[in-house]
Amino acid sequence: MPIIRLQIALFVLLMAFCSSKVLGGSTNPIGQIAINKGGIEMYRFGGGMGYGFYLTNQMDYQITTNYGSFNELIPSYLLGFHKALNSDFEIGVEARNGHLLTLKSENTQGSTCDFNDAYFMVDYSLNHNADLSNQRFTINAQMGLGLTYFRSKYFTVNTKTKEIDKIWATLGYNGELTSIKDQANKQAAIIGSIGFNFGYRLSNTINIYWETTTNISTSNKMSGNLFKRSWIPPDSYFMSSLGIYFRLGSRKGQLGCPKF
């Protein structure tokens, strides 16, 4: 009997809650409580900002800041559009505009690169919540394949003035910079991306995502050092960013109210 009373009480509360939304109601039959599945038509689009760091044999594995005019903490930007296929998978496209800088050999040599990337991305939700409907957060393994288009340069540093001493190689500057070795045109290459992103639903329309990826190109010229011959390891970069995304589409699994 107590269980029946509880069920009746819950039903009355549900009816009261729903009837408050249908004061000008329609003529649908009473008592039809439907599950609004709505498909998985869930989209998110937005952008963010972060930092990119070289992963190449032309680096010293230290982040240099405030060394003269050199600072390796240079903002990079991204735009993304994604669609949830189901609670496990999400696909999308992502564009990045970034800047890389590294000093090495006790800050006597350096490389810099400006890049534009475009990726096709696939995310797999490790907690089966790709569309952020079941919980407020998702943890996704992320893979992508795309193209990068970049320019770069390789130089030595004057340790007294902490400025560029001599530019030894340039790529993509159309011969505007004086260097010993020069490739006038920018370079295009295939690039792959692997990493994780963590999403959190702030509201029904706004999510935030922290994304961290390793991005491996098929080029050895992102360092700007045109004198090196080895293609292994290829030039790569690590990127960590925080973005805001707007959420479109119906949430699945919502309980519809009885209509009058």
PDB file of C-alpha atoms in Angstrom:
ATOM      1  CA  MET A   1       0.000   0.000   0.000  1.00  0.00           C
ATOM      2  CA  PRO A   2       2.736   2.594   0.776  1.00  0.00           C
ATOM      3  CA  ILE A   3       4.285   1.922  -2.657  1.00  0.00           C
ATOM      4  CA  ILE A   4       0.916   2.457  -4.385  1.00  0.00           C
ATOM      5  CA  ARG A   5       0.403   5.728  -2.484  1.00  0.00           C
ATOM      6  CA  LEU A   6       3.893   6.880  -3.560  1.00  0.00           C
ATOM      7  CA  GLN A   7       3.149   6.048  -7.177  1.00  0.00           C
ATOM      8  CA  ILE A   8      -0.148   7.951  -7.031  1.00  0.00           C
ATOM      9  CA  ALA A   9       1.582  10.935  -5.418  1.00  0.00           C
ATOM     10  CA  LEU A  10       4.315  10.999  -8.069  1.00  0.00           C
ATOM     11  CA  PHE A  11       1.700  10.778 -10.822  1.00  0.00           C
ATOM     12  CA  VAL A  12      -0.274  13.680  -9.332  1.00  0.00           C
ATOM     13  CA  LEU A  13       2.897  15.784  -9.063  1.00  0.00           C
ATOM     14  CA  LEU A  14       3.813  14.983 -12.662  1.00  0.00           C
ATOM     15  CA  MET A  15       0.301  15.898 -13.853  1.00  0.00           C
ATOM     16  CA  ALA A  16       0.402  19.170 -11.913  1.00  0.00           C
ATOM     17  CA  PHE A  17       3.827  20.065 -13.338  1.00  0.00           C
ATOM     18  CA  CYS A  18       2.834  19.297 -16.908  1.00  0.00           C
ATOM     19  CA  SER A  19      -0.622  20.882 -16.793  1.00  0.00           C
ATOM     20  CA  SER A  20       0.978  24.172 -15.767  1.00  0.00           C
ATOM     21  CA  LYS A  21       2.599  24.263 -19.231  1.00  0.00           C
ATOM     22  CA  VAL A  22      -0.545  23.535 -21.234  1.00  0.00           C
ATOM     23  CA  LEU A  23      -3.081  26.068 -19.986  1.00  0.00           C
ATOM     24  CA  GLY A  24      -4.034  26.844 -23.559  1.00  0.00           C
ATOM     25  CA  GLY A  25      -3.780  23.173 -24.430  1.00  0.00           C
ATOM     26  CA  SER A  26      -4.802  21.177 -27.449  1.00  0.00           C
ATOM     27  CA  THR A  27      -7.371  18.397 -27.777  1.00  0.00           C
ATOM     28  CA  ASN A  28      -4.964  15.451 -27.578  1.00  0.00           C
ATOM     29  CA  PRO A  29      -6.028  12.429 -25.480  1.00  0.00           C
ATOM     30  CA  ILE A  30      -5.195  12.419 -21.793  1.00  0.00           C
ATOM     31  CA  GLY A  31      -2.506  10.184 -20.344  1.00  0.00           C
ATOM     32  CA  GLN A  32      -0.153   9.786 -23.291  1.00  0.00           C
ATOM     33  CA  ILE A  33       3.296  10.152 -21.772  1.00  0.00           C
ATOM     34  CA  ALA A  34       5.772   9.822 -24.634  1.00  0.00           C
ATOM     35  CA  ILE A  35       9.526   9.606 -24.709  1.00  0.00           C
ATOM     36  CA  ASN A  36      10.956  12.314 -26.972  1.00  0.00           C
ATOM     37  CA  LYS A  37      13.806  10.478 -28.600  1.00  0.00           C
ATOM     38  CA  GLY A  38      14.379  13.196 -31.195  1.00  0.00           C
ATOM     39  CA  GLY A  39      17.103  11.179 -32.926  1.00  0.00           C
ATOM     40  CA  ILE A  40      20.681  12.123 -32.214  1.00  0.00           C
ATOM     41  CA  GLU A  41      20.482  15.371 -34.156  1.00  0.00           C
ATOM     42  CA  MET A  42      22.921  17.055 -31.799  1.00  0.00           C
ATOM     43  CA  TYR A  43      25.377  19.625 -33.126  1.00  0.00           C
ATOM     44  CA  ARG A  44      27.919  21.916 -31.541  1.00  0.00           C
ATOM     45  CA  PHE A  45      29.858  24.743 -33.104  1.00  0.00           C
ATOM     46  CA  GLY A  46      32.221  27.307 -31.662  1.00  0.00           C
ATOM     47  CA  GLY A  47      35.851  28.148 -31.150  1.00  0.00           C
ATOM     48  CA  GLY A  48      38.598  28.612 -28.652  1.00  0.00           C
ATOM     49  CA  MET A  49      42.142  29.659 -27.899  1.00  0.00           C
ATOM     50  CA  GLY A  50      45.202  27.816 -26.653  1.00  0.00           C
ATOM     51  CA  TYR A  51      48.918  27.329 -27.036  1.00  0.00           C
ATOM     52  CA  GLY A  52      50.948  25.240 -29.455  1.00  0.00           C
ATOM     53  CA  PHE A  53      54.449  23.900 -28.843  1.00  0.00           C
ATOM     54  CA  TYR A  54      56.967  22.335 -31.205  1.00  0.00           C
ATOM     55  CA  LEU A  55      57.602  18.591 -31.047  1.00  0.00           C
ATOM     56  CA  THR A  56      60.685  18.216 -33.226  1.00  0.00           C
ATOM     57  CA  ASN A  57      64.373  17.337 -33.037  1.00  0.00           C
ATOM     58  CA  GLN A  58      64.970  21.099 -33.386  1.00  0.00           C
ATOM     59  CA  MET A  59      63.924  21.858 -29.791  1.00  0.00           C
ATOM     60  CA  ASP A  60      65.370  21.630 -26.274  1.00  0.00           C
ATOM     61  CA  TYR A  61      62.193  20.488 -24.431  1.00  0.00           C
ATOM     62  CA  GLN A  62      62.010  23.710 -22.417  1.00  0.00           C
ATOM     63  CA  ILE A  63      59.415  26.464 -22.657  1.00  0.00           C
ATOM     64  CA  THR A  64      61.269  29.770 -22.970  1.00  0.00           C
ATOM     65  CA  THR A  65      59.532  32.944 -21.792  1.00  0.00           C
ATOM     66  CA  ASN A  66      60.725  36.524 -21.440  1.00  0.00           C
ATOM     67  CA  TYR A  67      64.083  35.929 -23.115  1.00  0.00           C
ATOM     68  CA  GLY A  68      64.475  39.272 -24.827  1.00  0.00           C
ATOM     69  CA  SER A  69      61.662  39.414 -27.386  1.00  0.00           C
ATOM     70  CA  PHE A  70      61.256  35.616 -27.378  1.00  0.00           C
ATOM     71  CA  ASN A  71      58.246  34.029 -25.729  1.00  0.00           C
ATOM     72  CA  GLU A  72      57.096  30.526 -26.677  1.00  0.00           C
ATOM     73  CA  LEU A  73      53.624  31.108 -25.189  1.00  0.00           C
ATOM     74  CA  ILE A  74      51.985  32.358 -28.394  1.00  0.00           C
ATOM     75  CA  PRO A  75      48.173  32.140 -28.707  1.00  0.00           C
ATOM     76  CA  SER A  76      46.674  29.842 -31.328  1.00  0.00           C
ATOM     77  CA  TYR A  77      43.022  29.722 -32.351  1.00  0.00           C
ATOM     78  CA  LEU A  78      40.532  27.099 -33.511  1.00  0.00           C
ATOM     79  CA  LEU A  79      37.025  26.820 -34.936  1.00  0.00           C
ATOM     80  CA  GLY A  80      35.002  23.608 -34.894  1.00  0.00           C
ATOM     81  CA  PHE A  81      31.701  22.117 -36.007  1.00  0.00           C
ATOM     82  CA  HIS A  82      30.734  18.659 -34.711  1.00  0.00           C
ATOM     83  CA  LYS A  83      27.775  16.295 -34.852  1.00  0.00           C
ATOM     84  CA  ALA A  84      26.981  13.470 -32.409  1.00  0.00           C
ATOM     85  CA  LEU A  85      26.128  10.251 -34.258  1.00  0.00           C
ATOM     86  CA  ASN A  86      25.116   8.428 -31.076  1.00  0.00           C
ATOM     87  CA  SER A  87      26.115   8.356 -27.425  1.00  0.00           C
ATOM     88  CA  ASP A  88      29.551   6.943 -28.345  1.00  0.00           C
ATOM     89  CA  PHE A  89      30.708   8.755 -31.496  1.00  0.00           C
ATOM     90  CA  GLU A  90      30.943  12.296 -32.731  1.00  0.00           C
ATOM     91  CA  ILE A  91      32.334  13.545 -36.060  1.00  0.00           C
ATOM     92  CA  GLY A  92      33.292  17.030 -37.123  1.00  0.00           C
ATOM     93  CA  VAL A  93      35.599  19.450 -38.859  1.00  0.00           C
ATOM     94  CA  GLU A  94      38.109  21.752 -37.210  1.00  0.00           C
ATOM     95  CA  ALA A  95      40.259  24.648 -38.454  1.00  0.00           C
ATOM     96  CA  ARG A  96      43.286  26.030 -36.617  1.00  0.00           C
ATOM     97  CA  ASN A  97      45.458  29.100 -36.979  1.00  0.00           C
ATOM     98  CA  GLY A  98      48.589  28.813 -34.907  1.00  0.00           C
ATOM     99  CA  HIS A  99      52.096  30.015 -34.196  1.00  0.00           C
ATOM    100  CA  LEU A 100      55.058  27.994 -32.937  1.00  0.00           C
ATOM    101  CA  LEU A 101      58.404  29.126 -31.532  1.00  0.00           C
ATOM    102  CA  THR A 102      61.271  27.257 -29.929  1.00  0.00           C
ATOM    103  CA  LEU A 103      64.821  28.083 -28.879  1.00  0.00           C
ATOM    104  CA  LYS A 104      67.524  25.447 -28.444  1.00  0.00           C
ATOM    105  CA  SER A 105      71.252  24.983 -27.789  1.00  0.00           C
ATOM    106  CA  GLU A 106      71.157  27.245 -24.724  1.00  0.00           C
ATOM    107  CA  ASN A 107      69.033  29.785 -26.588  1.00  0.00           C
ATOM    108  CA  THR A 108      71.560  30.265 -29.396  1.00  0.00           C
ATOM    109  CA  GLN A 109      69.336  28.856 -32.178  1.00  0.00           C
ATOM    110  CA  GLY A 110      65.633  29.015 -32.878  1.00  0.00           C
ATOM    111  CA  SER A 111      62.751  28.089 -35.150  1.00  0.00           C
ATOM    112  CA  THR A 112      59.342  29.611 -35.725  1.00  0.00           C
ATOM    113  CA  CYS A 113      56.312  28.556 -37.753  1.00  0.00           C
ATOM    114  CA  ASP A 114      52.928  30.029 -38.691  1.00  0.00           C
ATOM    115  CA  PHE A 115      50.391  27.389 -39.698  1.00  0.00           C
ATOM    116  CA  ASN A 116      46.810  26.914 -40.850  1.00  0.00           C
ATOM    117  CA  ASP A 117      45.319  23.434 -40.393  1.00  0.00           C
ATOM    118  CA  ALA A 118      42.035  21.826 -41.442  1.00  0.00           C
ATOM    119  CA  TYR A 119      40.969  18.456 -39.967  1.00  0.00           C
ATOM    120  CA  PHE A 120      38.238  15.878 -40.189  1.00  0.00           C
ATOM    121  CA  MET A 121      37.774  14.668 -36.600  1.00  0.00           C
ATOM    122  CA  VAL A 122      36.307  11.558 -34.964  1.00  0.00           C
ATOM    123  CA  ASP A 123      35.633  11.480 -31.214  1.00  0.00           C
ATOM    124  CA  TYR A 124      34.852   8.414 -29.116  1.00  0.00           C
ATOM    125  CA  SER A 125      33.261   9.069 -25.732  1.00  0.00           C
ATOM    126  CA  LEU A 126      34.906   6.996 -23.002  1.00  0.00           C
ATOM    127  CA  ASN A 127      31.884   7.515 -20.743  1.00  0.00           C
ATOM    128  CA  HIS A 128      29.285   6.987 -23.528  1.00  0.00           C
ATOM    129  CA  ASN A 129      27.999  10.554 -23.419  1.00  0.00           C
ATOM    130  CA  ALA A 130      29.156  12.117 -26.690  1.00  0.00           C
ATOM    131  CA  ASP A 131      26.039  14.297 -26.979  1.00  0.00           C
ATOM    132  CA  LEU A 132      26.187  15.440 -23.322  1.00  0.00           C
ATOM    133  CA  SER A 133      22.618  14.304 -22.680  1.00  0.00           C
ATOM    134  CA  ASN A 134      23.105  11.658 -19.987  1.00  0.00           C
ATOM    135  CA  GLN A 135      25.593  13.597 -17.869  1.00  0.00           C
ATOM    136  CA  ARG A 136      27.052  17.077 -17.757  1.00  0.00           C
ATOM    137  CA  PHE A 137      30.516  15.950 -18.891  1.00  0.00           C
ATOM    138  CA  THR A 138      32.139  13.739 -21.498  1.00  0.00           C
ATOM    139  CA  ILE A 139      35.675  12.413 -21.912  1.00  0.00           C
ATOM    140  CA  ASN A 140      36.515  11.783 -25.556  1.00  0.00           C
ATOM    141  CA  ALA A 141      39.416  10.108 -27.313  1.00  0.00           C
ATOM    142  CA  GLN A 142      40.012  12.149 -30.452  1.00  0.00           C
ATOM    143  CA  MET A 143      41.589  11.382 -33.831  1.00  0.00           C
ATOM    144  CA  GLY A 144      41.826  13.552 -36.924  1.00  0.00           C
ATOM    145  CA  LEU A 145      43.312  13.706 -40.391  1.00  0.00           C
ATOM    146  CA  GLY A 146      43.793  16.801 -42.485  1.00  0.00           C
ATOM    147  CA  LEU A 147      46.088  19.264 -44.211  1.00  0.00           C
ATOM    148  CA  THR A 148      48.485  21.890 -42.900  1.00  0.00           C
ATOM    149  CA  TYR A 149      49.714  24.945 -44.797  1.00  0.00           C
ATOM    150  CA  PHE A 150      52.616  26.796 -43.193  1.00  0.00           C
ATOM    151  CA  ARG A 151      55.634  29.066 -43.382  1.00  0.00           C
ATOM    152  CA  SER A 152      58.705  28.801 -41.151  1.00  0.00           C
ATOM    153  CA  LYS A 153      62.225  30.045 -40.544  1.00  0.00           C
ATOM    154  CA  TYR A 154      65.413  28.943 -38.800  1.00  0.00           C
ATOM    155  CA  PHE A 155      67.808  31.421 -37.188  1.00  0.00           C
ATOM    156  CA  THR A 156      70.592  31.976 -34.674  1.00  0.00           C
ATOM    157  CA  VAL A 157      70.280  34.225 -31.627  1.00  0.00           C
ATOM    158  CA  ASN A 158      72.604  36.932 -30.304  1.00  0.00           C
ATOM    159  CA  THR A 159      72.839  36.056 -26.609  1.00  0.00           C
ATOM    160  CA  LYS A 160      73.876  39.606 -25.672  1.00  0.00           C
ATOM    161  CA  THR A 161      71.014  41.472 -27.312  1.00  0.00           C
ATOM    162  CA  LYS A 162      68.649  38.473 -27.075  1.00  0.00           C
ATOM    163  CA  GLU A 163      67.471  39.132 -30.621  1.00  0.00           C
ATOM    164  CA  ILE A 164      67.712  37.275 -33.928  1.00  0.00           C
ATOM    165  CA  ASP A 165      71.333  37.385 -35.073  1.00  0.00           C
ATOM    166  CA  LYS A 166      71.122  35.730 -38.506  1.00  0.00           C
ATOM    167  CA  ILE A 167      68.385  33.999 -40.479  1.00  0.00           C
ATOM    168  CA  TRP A 168      69.777  30.824 -42.040  1.00  0.00           C
ATOM    169  CA  ALA A 169      66.724  29.342 -43.761  1.00  0.00           C
ATOM    170  CA  THR A 170      63.247  30.558 -44.676  1.00  0.00           C
ATOM    171  CA  LEU A 171      60.166  28.899 -46.140  1.00  0.00           C
ATOM    172  CA  GLY A 172      57.103  30.739 -47.386  1.00  0.00           C
ATOM    173  CA  TYR A 173      58.250  34.354 -47.076  1.00  0.00           C
ATOM    174  CA  ASN A 174      58.445  34.936 -50.856  1.00  0.00           C
ATOM    175  CA  GLY A 175      62.124  35.866 -50.644  1.00  0.00           C
ATOM    176  CA  GLU A 176      61.384  38.880 -48.423  1.00  0.00           C
ATOM    177  CA  LEU A 177      63.805  37.754 -45.679  1.00  0.00           C
ATOM    178  CA  THR A 178      67.529  37.468 -46.285  1.00  0.00           C
ATOM    179  CA  SER A 179      68.672  33.912 -45.720  1.00  0.00           C
ATOM    180  CA  ILE A 180      71.262  31.458 -46.977  1.00  0.00           C
ATOM    181  CA  LYS A 181      68.647  28.897 -47.980  1.00  0.00           C
ATOM    182  CA  ASP A 182      65.180  29.933 -49.069  1.00  0.00           C
ATOM    183  CA  GLN A 183      61.984  28.317 -50.326  1.00  0.00           C
ATOM    184  CA  ALA A 184      59.763  31.143 -51.507  1.00  0.00           C
ATOM    185  CA  ASN A 185      56.390  29.378 -51.347  1.00  0.00           C
ATOM    186  CA  LYS A 186      54.565  28.049 -48.320  1.00  0.00           C
ATOM    187  CA  GLN A 187      54.504  24.292 -47.734  1.00  0.00           C
ATOM    188  CA  ALA A 188      51.441  22.036 -47.673  1.00  0.00           C
ATOM    189  CA  ALA A 189      51.487  18.633 -45.984  1.00  0.00           C
ATOM    190  CA  ILE A 190      49.194  15.931 -44.639  1.00  0.00           C
ATOM    191  CA  ILE A 191      48.830  16.072 -40.867  1.00  0.00           C
ATOM    192  CA  GLY A 192      47.300  13.718 -38.309  1.00  0.00           C
ATOM    193  CA  SER A 193      45.962  14.521 -34.856  1.00  0.00           C
ATOM    194  CA  ILE A 194      45.474  12.329 -31.784  1.00  0.00           C
ATOM    195  CA  GLY A 195      44.519  13.274 -28.250  1.00  0.00           C
ATOM    196  CA  PHE A 196      41.652  13.868 -25.821  1.00  0.00           C
ATOM    197  CA  ASN A 197      38.981  16.430 -25.182  1.00  0.00           C
ATOM    198  CA  PHE A 198      36.871  17.007 -22.095  1.00  0.00           C
ATOM    199  CA  GLY A 199      33.429  18.553 -22.530  1.00  0.00           C
ATOM    200  CA  TYR A 200      31.161  20.064 -19.892  1.00  0.00           C
ATOM    201  CA  ARG A 201      27.552  21.191 -20.417  1.00  0.00           C
ATOM    202  CA  LEU A 202      27.019  24.580 -18.811  1.00  0.00           C
ATOM    203  CA  SER A 203      23.451  24.817 -20.094  1.00  0.00           C
ATOM    204  CA  ASN A 204      21.203  23.379 -22.794  1.00  0.00           C
ATOM    205  CA  THR A 205      22.881  25.610 -25.362  1.00  0.00           C
ATOM    206  CA  ILE A 206      26.439  26.257 -24.123  1.00  0.00           C
ATOM    207  CA  ASN A 207      29.279  23.784 -23.590  1.00  0.00           C
ATOM    208  CA  ILE A 208      32.944  24.235 -22.807  1.00  0.00           C
ATOM    209  CA  TYR A 209      35.645  21.898 -24.135  1.00  0.00           C
ATOM    210  CA  TRP A 210      39.274  21.512 -23.147  1.00  0.00           C
ATOM    211  CA  GLU A 211      41.201  19.872 -25.971  1.00  0.00           C
ATOM    212  CA  THR A 212      44.751  18.523 -25.894  1.00  0.00           C
ATOM    213  CA  THR A 213      46.284  16.943 -29.004  1.00  0.00           C
ATOM    214  CA  THR A 214      49.546  15.842 -30.590  1.00  0.00           C
ATOM    215  CA  ASN A 215      49.671  16.735 -34.280  1.00  0.00           C
ATOM    216  CA  ILE A 216      52.114  14.937 -36.567  1.00  0.00           C
ATOM    217  CA  SER A 217      52.846  16.256 -40.063  1.00  0.00           C
ATOM    218  CA  THR A 218      54.357  14.452 -43.048  1.00  0.00           C
ATOM    219  CA  SER A 219      56.861  17.301 -43.459  1.00  0.00           C
ATOM    220  CA  ASN A 220      60.260  17.943 -41.882  1.00  0.00           C
ATOM    221  CA  LYS A 221      60.124  21.658 -42.740  1.00  0.00           C
ATOM    222  CA  MET A 222      57.872  23.067 -40.021  1.00  0.00           C
ATOM    223  CA  SER A 223      61.046  23.797 -38.053  1.00  0.00           C
ATOM    224  CA  GLY A 224      62.286  25.987 -40.921  1.00  0.00           C
ATOM    225  CA  ASN A 225      65.644  24.193 -40.889  1.00  0.00           C
ATOM    226  CA  LEU A 226      66.071  23.363 -44.560  1.00  0.00           C
ATOM    227  CA  PHE A 227      69.568  21.982 -43.943  1.00  0.00           C
ATOM    228  CA  LYS A 228      68.464  18.846 -42.095  1.00  0.00           C
ATOM    229  CA  ARG A 229      67.942  15.670 -44.115  1.00  0.00           C
ATOM    230  CA  SER A 230      66.210  13.276 -41.749  1.00  0.00           C
ATOM    231  CA  TRP A 231      62.449  12.784 -42.070  1.00  0.00           C
ATOM    232  CA  ILE A 232      62.264  10.728 -38.843  1.00  0.00           C
ATOM    233  CA  PRO A 233      60.864  12.005 -36.619  1.00  0.00           C
ATOM    234  CA  PRO A 234      58.634  14.272 -38.723  1.00  0.00           C
ATOM    235  CA  ASP A 235      57.907  17.761 -37.433  1.00  0.00           C
ATOM    236  CA  SER A 236      54.974  17.869 -35.034  1.00  0.00           C
ATOM    237  CA  TYR A 237      53.390  20.090 -32.446  1.00  0.00           C
ATOM    238  CA  PHE A 238      51.408  19.759 -29.223  1.00  0.00           C
ATOM    239  CA  MET A 239      48.372  21.968 -28.657  1.00  0.00           C
ATOM    240  CA  SER A 240      46.171  22.587 -25.636  1.00  0.00           C
ATOM    241  CA  SER A 241      43.120  24.841 -25.917  1.00  0.00           C
ATOM    242  CA  LEU A 242      39.888  25.848 -24.222  1.00  0.00           C
ATOM    243  CA  GLY A 243      36.784  26.558 -26.287  1.00  0.00           C
ATOM    244  CA  ILE A 244      33.136  27.583 -26.004  1.00  0.00           C
ATOM    245  CA  TYR A 245      30.585  25.747 -28.151  1.00  0.00           C
ATOM    246  CA  PHE A 246      26.927  26.374 -28.866  1.00  0.00           C
ATOM    247  CA  ARG A 247      24.698  23.314 -28.798  1.00  0.00           C
ATOM    248  CA  LEU A 248      21.917  22.723 -31.325  1.00  0.00           C
ATOM    249  CA  GLY A 249      19.402  19.900 -31.597  1.00  0.00           C
ATOM    250  CA  SER A 250      16.986  18.075 -29.330  1.00  0.00           C
ATOM    251  CA  ARG A 251      18.138  16.225 -26.258  1.00  0.00           C
ATOM    252  CA  LYS A 252      17.266  12.549 -26.307  1.00  0.00           C
ATOM    253  CA  GLY A 253      15.518  10.664 -23.527  1.00  0.00           C
ATOM    254  CA  GLN A 254      13.420  13.577 -22.269  1.00  0.00           C
ATOM    255  CA  LEU A 255      10.084  12.712 -20.724  1.00  0.00           C
ATOM    256  CA  GLY A 256       7.151  14.373 -22.446  1.00  0.00           C
ATOM    257  CA  CYS A 257       4.163  15.638 -20.491  1.00  0.00           C
ATOM    258  CA  PRO A 258       0.532  14.492 -20.837  1.00  0.00           C
ATOM    259  CA  LYS A 259      -1.334  16.795 -23.184  1.00  0.00           C
ATOM    260  CA  PHE A 260      -4.966  17.870 -22.960  1.00  0.00           C
TER     261      PHE A 260
END
